[in-house]
XYZ file of C-alpha atoms in Angstrom:
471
model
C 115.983 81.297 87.621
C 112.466 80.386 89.274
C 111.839 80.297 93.088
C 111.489 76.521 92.704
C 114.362 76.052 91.175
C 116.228 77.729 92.887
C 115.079 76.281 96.269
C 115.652 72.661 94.690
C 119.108 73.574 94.129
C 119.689 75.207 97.638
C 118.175 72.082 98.714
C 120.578 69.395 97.005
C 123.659 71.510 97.810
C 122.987 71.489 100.989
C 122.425 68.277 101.419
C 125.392 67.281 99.683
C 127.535 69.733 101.681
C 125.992 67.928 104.864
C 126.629 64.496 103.417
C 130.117 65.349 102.940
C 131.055 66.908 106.068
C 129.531 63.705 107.852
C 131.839 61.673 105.569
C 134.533 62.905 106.233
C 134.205 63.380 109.882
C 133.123 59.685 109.391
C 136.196 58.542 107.965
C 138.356 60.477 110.056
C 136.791 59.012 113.513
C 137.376 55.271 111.831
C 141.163 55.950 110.440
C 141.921 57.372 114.059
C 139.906 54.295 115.208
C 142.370 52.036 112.905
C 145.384 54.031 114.155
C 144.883 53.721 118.036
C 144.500 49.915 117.306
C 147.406 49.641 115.531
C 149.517 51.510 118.097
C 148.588 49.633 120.334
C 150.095 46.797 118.777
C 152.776 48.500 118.308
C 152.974 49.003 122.378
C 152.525 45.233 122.372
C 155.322 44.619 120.509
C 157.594 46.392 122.468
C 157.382 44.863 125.085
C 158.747 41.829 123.746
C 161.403 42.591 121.000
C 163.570 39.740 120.347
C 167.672 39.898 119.122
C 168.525 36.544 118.838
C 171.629 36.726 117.586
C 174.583 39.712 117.002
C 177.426 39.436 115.384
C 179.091 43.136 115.719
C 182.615 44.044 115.432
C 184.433 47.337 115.517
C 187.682 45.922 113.449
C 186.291 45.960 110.335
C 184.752 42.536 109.998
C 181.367 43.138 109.169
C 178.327 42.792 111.420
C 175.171 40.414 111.542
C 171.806 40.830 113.187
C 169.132 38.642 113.985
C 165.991 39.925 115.117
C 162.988 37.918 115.246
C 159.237 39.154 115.656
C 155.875 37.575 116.802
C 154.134 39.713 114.226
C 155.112 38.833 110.482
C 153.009 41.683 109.362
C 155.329 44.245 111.086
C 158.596 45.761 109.534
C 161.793 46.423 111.992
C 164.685 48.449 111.318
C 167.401 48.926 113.453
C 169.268 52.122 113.208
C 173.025 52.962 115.059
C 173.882 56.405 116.126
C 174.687 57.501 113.205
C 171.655 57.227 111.334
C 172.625 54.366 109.129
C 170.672 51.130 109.455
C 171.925 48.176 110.905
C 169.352 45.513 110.381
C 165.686 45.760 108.929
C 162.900 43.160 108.472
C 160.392 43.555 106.198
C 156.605 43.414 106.398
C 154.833 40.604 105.595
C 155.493 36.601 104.448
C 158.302 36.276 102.395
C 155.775 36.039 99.097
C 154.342 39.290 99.426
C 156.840 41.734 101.637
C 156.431 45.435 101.607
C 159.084 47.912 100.816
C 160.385 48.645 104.562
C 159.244 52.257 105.968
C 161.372 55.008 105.416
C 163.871 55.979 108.624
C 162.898 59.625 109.457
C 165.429 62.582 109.617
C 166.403 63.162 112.068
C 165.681 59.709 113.936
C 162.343 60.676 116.499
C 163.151 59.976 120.324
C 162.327 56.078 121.827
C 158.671 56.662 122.198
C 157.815 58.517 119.420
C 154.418 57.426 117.391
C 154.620 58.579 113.360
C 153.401 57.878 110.114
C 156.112 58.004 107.307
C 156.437 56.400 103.882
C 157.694 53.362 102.537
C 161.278 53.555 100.817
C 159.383 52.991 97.597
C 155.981 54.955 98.607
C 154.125 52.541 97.990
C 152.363 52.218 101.236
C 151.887 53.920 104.868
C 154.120 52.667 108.114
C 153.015 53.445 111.643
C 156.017 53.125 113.442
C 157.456 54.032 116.603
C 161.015 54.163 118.241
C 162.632 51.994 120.712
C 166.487 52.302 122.175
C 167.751 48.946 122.589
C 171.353 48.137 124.001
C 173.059 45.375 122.183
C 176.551 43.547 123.263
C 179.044 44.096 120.612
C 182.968 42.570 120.017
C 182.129 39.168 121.199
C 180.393 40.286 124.166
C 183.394 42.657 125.552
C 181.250 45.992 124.764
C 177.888 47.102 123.707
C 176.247 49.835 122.174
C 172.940 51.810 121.606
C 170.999 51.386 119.070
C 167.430 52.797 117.735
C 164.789 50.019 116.956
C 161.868 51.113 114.637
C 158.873 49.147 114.683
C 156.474 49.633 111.509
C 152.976 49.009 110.849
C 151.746 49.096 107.182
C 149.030 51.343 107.135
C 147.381 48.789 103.409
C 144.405 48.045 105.360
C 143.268 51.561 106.927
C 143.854 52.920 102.996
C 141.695 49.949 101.833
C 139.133 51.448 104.250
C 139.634 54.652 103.916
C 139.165 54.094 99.754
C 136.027 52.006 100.434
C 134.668 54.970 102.453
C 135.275 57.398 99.939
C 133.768 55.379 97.226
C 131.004 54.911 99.526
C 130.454 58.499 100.416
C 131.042 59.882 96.817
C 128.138 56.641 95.764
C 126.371 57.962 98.459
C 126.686 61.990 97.647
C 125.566 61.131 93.881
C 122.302 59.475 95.606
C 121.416 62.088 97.610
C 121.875 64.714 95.052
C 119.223 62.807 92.690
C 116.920 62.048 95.910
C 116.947 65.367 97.295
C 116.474 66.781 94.026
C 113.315 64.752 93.508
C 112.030 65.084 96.961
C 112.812 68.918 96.555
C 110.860 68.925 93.181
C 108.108 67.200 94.714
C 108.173 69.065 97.779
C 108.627 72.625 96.219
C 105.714 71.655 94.234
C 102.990 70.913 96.643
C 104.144 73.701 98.820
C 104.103 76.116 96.051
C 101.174 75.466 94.094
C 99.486 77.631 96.176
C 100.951 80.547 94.682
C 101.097 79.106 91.210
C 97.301 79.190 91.960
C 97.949 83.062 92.973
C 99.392 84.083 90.167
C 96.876 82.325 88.046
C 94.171 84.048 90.242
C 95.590 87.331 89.961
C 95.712 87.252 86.024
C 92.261 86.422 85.938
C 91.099 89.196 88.039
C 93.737 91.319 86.016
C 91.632 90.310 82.716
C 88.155 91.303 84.437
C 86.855 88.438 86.309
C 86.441 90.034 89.608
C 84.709 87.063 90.864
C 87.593 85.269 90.917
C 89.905 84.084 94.419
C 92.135 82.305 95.238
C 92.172 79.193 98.216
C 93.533 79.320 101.203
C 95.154 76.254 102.421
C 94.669 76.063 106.643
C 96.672 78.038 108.500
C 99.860 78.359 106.493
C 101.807 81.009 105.445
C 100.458 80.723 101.844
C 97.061 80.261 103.284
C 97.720 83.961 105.014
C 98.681 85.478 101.688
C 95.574 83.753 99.733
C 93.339 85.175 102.581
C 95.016 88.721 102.519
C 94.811 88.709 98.747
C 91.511 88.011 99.111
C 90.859 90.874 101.401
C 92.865 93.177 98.785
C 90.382 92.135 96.010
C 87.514 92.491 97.735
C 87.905 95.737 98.842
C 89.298 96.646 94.933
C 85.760 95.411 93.821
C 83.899 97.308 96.603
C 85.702 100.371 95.345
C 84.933 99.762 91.891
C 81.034 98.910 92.826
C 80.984 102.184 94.820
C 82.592 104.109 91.983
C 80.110 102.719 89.551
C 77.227 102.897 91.730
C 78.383 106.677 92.621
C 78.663 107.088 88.671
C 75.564 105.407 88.188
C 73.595 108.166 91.003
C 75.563 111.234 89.624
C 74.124 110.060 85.748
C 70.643 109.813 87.517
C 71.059 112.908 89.745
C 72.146 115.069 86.130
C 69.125 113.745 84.433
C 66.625 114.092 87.329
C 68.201 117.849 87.636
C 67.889 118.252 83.945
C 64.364 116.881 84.017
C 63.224 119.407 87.144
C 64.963 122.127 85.604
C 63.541 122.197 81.851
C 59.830 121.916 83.386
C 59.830 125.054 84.608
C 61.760 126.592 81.595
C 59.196 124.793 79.262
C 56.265 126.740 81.634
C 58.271 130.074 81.431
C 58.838 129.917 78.152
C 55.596 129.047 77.218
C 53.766 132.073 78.236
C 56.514 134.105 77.075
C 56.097 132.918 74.061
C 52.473 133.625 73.980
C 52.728 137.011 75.449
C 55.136 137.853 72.776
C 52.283 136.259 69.961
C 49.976 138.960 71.729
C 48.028 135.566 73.247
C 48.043 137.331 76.695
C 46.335 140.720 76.304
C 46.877 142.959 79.511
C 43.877 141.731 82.027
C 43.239 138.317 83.687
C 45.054 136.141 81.248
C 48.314 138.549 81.667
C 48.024 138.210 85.447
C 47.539 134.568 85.329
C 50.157 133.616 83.006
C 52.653 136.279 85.003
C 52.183 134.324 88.313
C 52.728 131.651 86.795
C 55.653 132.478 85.624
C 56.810 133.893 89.053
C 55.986 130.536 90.789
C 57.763 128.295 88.213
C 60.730 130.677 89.155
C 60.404 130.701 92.629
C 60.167 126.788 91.913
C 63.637 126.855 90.092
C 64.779 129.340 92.521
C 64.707 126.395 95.308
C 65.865 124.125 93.428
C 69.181 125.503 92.573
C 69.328 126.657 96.217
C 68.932 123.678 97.512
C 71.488 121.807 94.928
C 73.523 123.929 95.827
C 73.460 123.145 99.398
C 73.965 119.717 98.905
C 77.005 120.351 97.452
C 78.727 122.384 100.106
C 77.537 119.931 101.914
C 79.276 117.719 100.400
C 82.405 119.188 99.978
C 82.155 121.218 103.675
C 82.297 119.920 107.329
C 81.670 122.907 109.967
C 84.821 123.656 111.605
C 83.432 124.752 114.648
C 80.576 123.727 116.242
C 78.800 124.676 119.258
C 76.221 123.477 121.843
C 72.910 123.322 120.100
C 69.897 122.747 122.292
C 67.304 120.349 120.288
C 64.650 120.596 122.143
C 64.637 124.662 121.957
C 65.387 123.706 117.851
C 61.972 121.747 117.453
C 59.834 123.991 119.432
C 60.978 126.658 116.987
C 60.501 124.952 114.056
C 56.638 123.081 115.451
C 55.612 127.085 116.236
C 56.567 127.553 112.813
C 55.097 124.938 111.314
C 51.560 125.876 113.493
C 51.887 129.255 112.085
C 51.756 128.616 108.709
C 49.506 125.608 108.550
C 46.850 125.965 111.677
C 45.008 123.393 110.209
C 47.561 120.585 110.470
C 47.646 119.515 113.839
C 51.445 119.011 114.891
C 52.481 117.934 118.683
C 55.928 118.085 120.250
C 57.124 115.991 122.768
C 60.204 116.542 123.994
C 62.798 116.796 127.394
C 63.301 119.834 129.061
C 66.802 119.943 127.083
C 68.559 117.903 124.971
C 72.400 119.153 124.049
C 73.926 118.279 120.830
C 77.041 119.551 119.197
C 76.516 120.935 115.442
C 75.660 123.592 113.123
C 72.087 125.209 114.451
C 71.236 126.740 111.463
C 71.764 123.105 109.637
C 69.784 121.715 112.683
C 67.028 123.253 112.369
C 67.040 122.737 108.930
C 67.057 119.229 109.382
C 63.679 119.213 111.399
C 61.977 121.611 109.583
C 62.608 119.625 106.453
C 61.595 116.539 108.288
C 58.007 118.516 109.528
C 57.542 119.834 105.851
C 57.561 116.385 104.020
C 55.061 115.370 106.251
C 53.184 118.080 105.168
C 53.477 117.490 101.464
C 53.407 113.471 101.491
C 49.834 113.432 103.565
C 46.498 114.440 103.455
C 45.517 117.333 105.045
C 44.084 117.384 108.497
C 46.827 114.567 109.751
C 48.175 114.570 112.923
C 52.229 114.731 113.179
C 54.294 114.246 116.249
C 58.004 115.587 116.858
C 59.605 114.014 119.828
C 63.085 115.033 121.166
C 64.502 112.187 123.529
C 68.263 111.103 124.788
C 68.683 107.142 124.312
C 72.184 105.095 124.765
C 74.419 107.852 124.735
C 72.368 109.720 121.590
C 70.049 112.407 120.733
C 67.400 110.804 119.774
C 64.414 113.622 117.339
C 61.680 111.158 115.954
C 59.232 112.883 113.601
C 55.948 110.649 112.913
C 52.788 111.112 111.279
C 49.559 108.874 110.517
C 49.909 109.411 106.678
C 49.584 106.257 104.139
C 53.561 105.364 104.824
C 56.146 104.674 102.868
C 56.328 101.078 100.368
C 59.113 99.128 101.840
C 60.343 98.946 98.211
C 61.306 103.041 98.485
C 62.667 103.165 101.986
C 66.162 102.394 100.617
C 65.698 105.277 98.071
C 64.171 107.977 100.070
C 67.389 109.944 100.882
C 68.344 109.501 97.600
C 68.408 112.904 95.764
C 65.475 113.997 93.660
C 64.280 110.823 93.968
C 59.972 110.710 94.614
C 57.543 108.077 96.031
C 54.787 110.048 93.855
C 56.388 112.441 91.173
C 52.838 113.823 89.836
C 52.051 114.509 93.496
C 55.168 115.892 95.061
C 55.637 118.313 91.871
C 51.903 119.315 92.270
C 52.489 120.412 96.265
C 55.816 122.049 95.279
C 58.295 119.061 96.544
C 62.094 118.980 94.822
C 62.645 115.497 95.918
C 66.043 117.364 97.731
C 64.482 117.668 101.261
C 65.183 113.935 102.508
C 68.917 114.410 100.528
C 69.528 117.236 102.348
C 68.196 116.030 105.831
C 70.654 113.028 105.460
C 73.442 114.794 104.441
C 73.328 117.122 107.475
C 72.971 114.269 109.768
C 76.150 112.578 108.149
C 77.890 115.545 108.305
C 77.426 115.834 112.558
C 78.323 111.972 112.806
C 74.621 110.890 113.251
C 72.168 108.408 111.401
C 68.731 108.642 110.275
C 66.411 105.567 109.034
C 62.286 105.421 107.715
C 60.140 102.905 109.276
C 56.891 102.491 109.816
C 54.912 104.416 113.011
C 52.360 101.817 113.250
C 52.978 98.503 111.900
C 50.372 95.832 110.799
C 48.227 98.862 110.893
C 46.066 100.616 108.498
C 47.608 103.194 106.903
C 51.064 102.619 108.472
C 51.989 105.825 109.042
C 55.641 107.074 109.081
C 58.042 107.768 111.009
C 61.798 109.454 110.659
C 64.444 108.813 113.354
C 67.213 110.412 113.739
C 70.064 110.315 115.808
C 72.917 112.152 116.872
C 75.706 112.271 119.525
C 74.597 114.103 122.721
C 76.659 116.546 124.026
């Protein structure tokens, strides 16, 4: 059984149970209504009972009673003693009299309101009891007697029956309208989900595009909106899982590619030192460092893959107060050392305190220094700064080099990926060093972006933020 149906039933049954109870409470309140009337006409009559005429003897005789009454639709009975009745008058005009009421066992005390049968059943008395004294033997005794007074209780069951009918009419009614309404209702208030389900099938058979509405500020509009959510976060999984398929497809084939260049080179002049193409002398040197530089070439780049991935698959468990300032000095003297003719400059605070790795550290601005070595001409000036800013540690590294195209800023840091592949394979670049810088930086919490160091000006120049929580 559907929700819908089942809340259309719940619905109607209710109802009904509810129109029922008021019915009856209804027709309860009106028959007690009816019955206080009526014994209060009963009251009224008692006050003025009439015996016009008795004719009672103890000798055998016989005996004769009279009683008259001011309301034709009432029934008397008069009862002796014992029990046995006396007298009786029945209800109504002598065309249509009721059977008299029944006389109760034992006879009720004067005073006493009740509801009994007629002798025949036939119909309802409200009676109640009166004692009456009554002259008897010509006046020269008298005796007790019990008067019952009856009210036929034909128009409270007409009533009554009309209220039934009316409430069973009206049950049947309510039934069909609250089953409609509750069809209708259910409908519009549960389309919603109908729209759901039909949502969630669709995104089920691949259209991720797909969502569903969300009416206002309803509890269906709350589910639509957190099913929304759900999706949208499924689908940013997916897109990162394809995307991160996508870059490890393009990472194999870029490794592949950097890897068989240098094989190709080695084999070559092994190959032609084997032919007897490299006689010992100048050609044998030549082709034997190059072979030993296409090695040390591989050599890095294995070394440096294979940092990335403990990088990726490490976090330093313990770090320790790492001075950045002291970090680029170190790695600017270095820098200086090897290349005097590259004029570097570091500007920096007395001492800026990170937490991190310092080995990592310092990789991360040596790496920085070297690619601006090896992505500008000779000769240009670079500038390390070391600053705190908002809470961070702030290193900038900048240089008056061509720049970077805005179309390859998003790429940079993506691994063996090149501005210039001719030129960074000719100065000895992996296209790893950017990787690796941002996967350090990660690693320590911190971010790192590529802008330009001098816009709207010619070249641009570059320059490498990054930034990390000070200690």
């Amino acid at each position: 059984m559907t929700i819908k149906v089942r809340l259309i039933a719940s619905t109607a049954a209710l109802l009904c149970v509810a129109t029922i109870v008021i019915g009856i409470v209804a027709i309860g309140a009106v028959t007690r209504n009816m019955t206080d009337r009526i014994d209060g006409q009963l009251k009224e009559y008692l006050r003025q009972p009439t015996v016009q005429s008795v004719e009672i003897f103890t000798d055998g005789r016989g005996s004769r009673v009279e009683i008259t009454s001011p309301y034709q639709t009432m029934a008397t009975v008069l009862v002796d003693s014992d029990g046995r009745v006396v007298s009786l008058q029945r209800a109504g005009y002598s065309t249509d009299q009721l059977a008299p009421p029944s006389v109760p066992d034992p006879v009720p005390p004067p005073g006493t309101f009740q509801t009994v049968p007629a002798t025949d059943g036939s119909v309802d008395y409200r009676i109640v009891t009166a004692q009456v004294r009554i002259h008897i033997n010509d006046g020269r005794a008298s005796k007790v007697f019990t008067l019952i007074v009856g009210y036929p209780l034909t128009e409270v069951a007409a009533v009554r029956g009309n209220l039934i009918g009316t409430m069973v009419v009206t049950v049947v009614l309510v039934s069909i309208a609250s089953g409609v309404a509750g069809w209708w209702i259910t409908r519009r208030g549960l389309q919603p989900v109908e729209d759901m389900i039909d949502t969630a099938a669709a995104i089920a058979d691949g259209d991720l595009d797909r969502r569903a509405e969300a009416p206002g500020h309803t509890e269906m509009g709350r589910l639509s909106r957190s099913l929304n959510r759900m999706v949208g976060k499924l689908v940013d999984t997916i897109n990162d899982r394809e995307a991160g398929q996508a870059r490890l497809r393009r990472f194999v084939a870029d490794a592949s590619h950097e890897l068989r260049t240098p094989l190709a080179t080695v084999g070559g002049y092994t190959e032609l030192y084997a032919s007897g193409g490299a006689p010992p002398g100048p050609k044998l040197d030549r082709a034997m460092s190059r072979i030993h530089a296409e090695n040390q070439r591989m050599a890095r780049l294995v070394n440096d893959l294979l940092l990335l991935a403990r990088l990726d698959e490490d976090t330093p468990d313990v770090w320790e107060p790492c001075d950045l300032t002291r970090l680029a000095r170190d790695c600017v003297d270095d820098a200086t050392a090897t290349s005097p003719g590259n004029p570097i400059e570091l500007v920096a605070e007395e001492s800026v305190m990170v937490r991190g790795d310092e080995a990592r550290l310092r990789q991360v601005i040596a790496n920085l220094i070297n690619n601006t070595r090896q992505h500008t001409p000779p000769g240009t000036e670079v500038r390390v700064s070391v600053s705190t800013e908002d809470g961070d540690a702030v290193v900038t590294v900048t240089d008056a080099g061509p720049g970077i195209p805005v179309e390859h800023r998003e790429r940079v840091f993506d691994r063996l990926y090149r501005v210039d592949p001719s030129r960074s394979r000719s100065t000895g670049g992996s296209g790893l060093g950017l990787a690796i810088v941002e996967s350090i930086v990660t690693t320590h919490r911190g971010t790192v972006t590529v802008a330009d160091a001098r816009p709207g000006s010619v070249p641009p120049g570059t320059m490498v933020t990054v930034r990390l929580p000070a200690y």
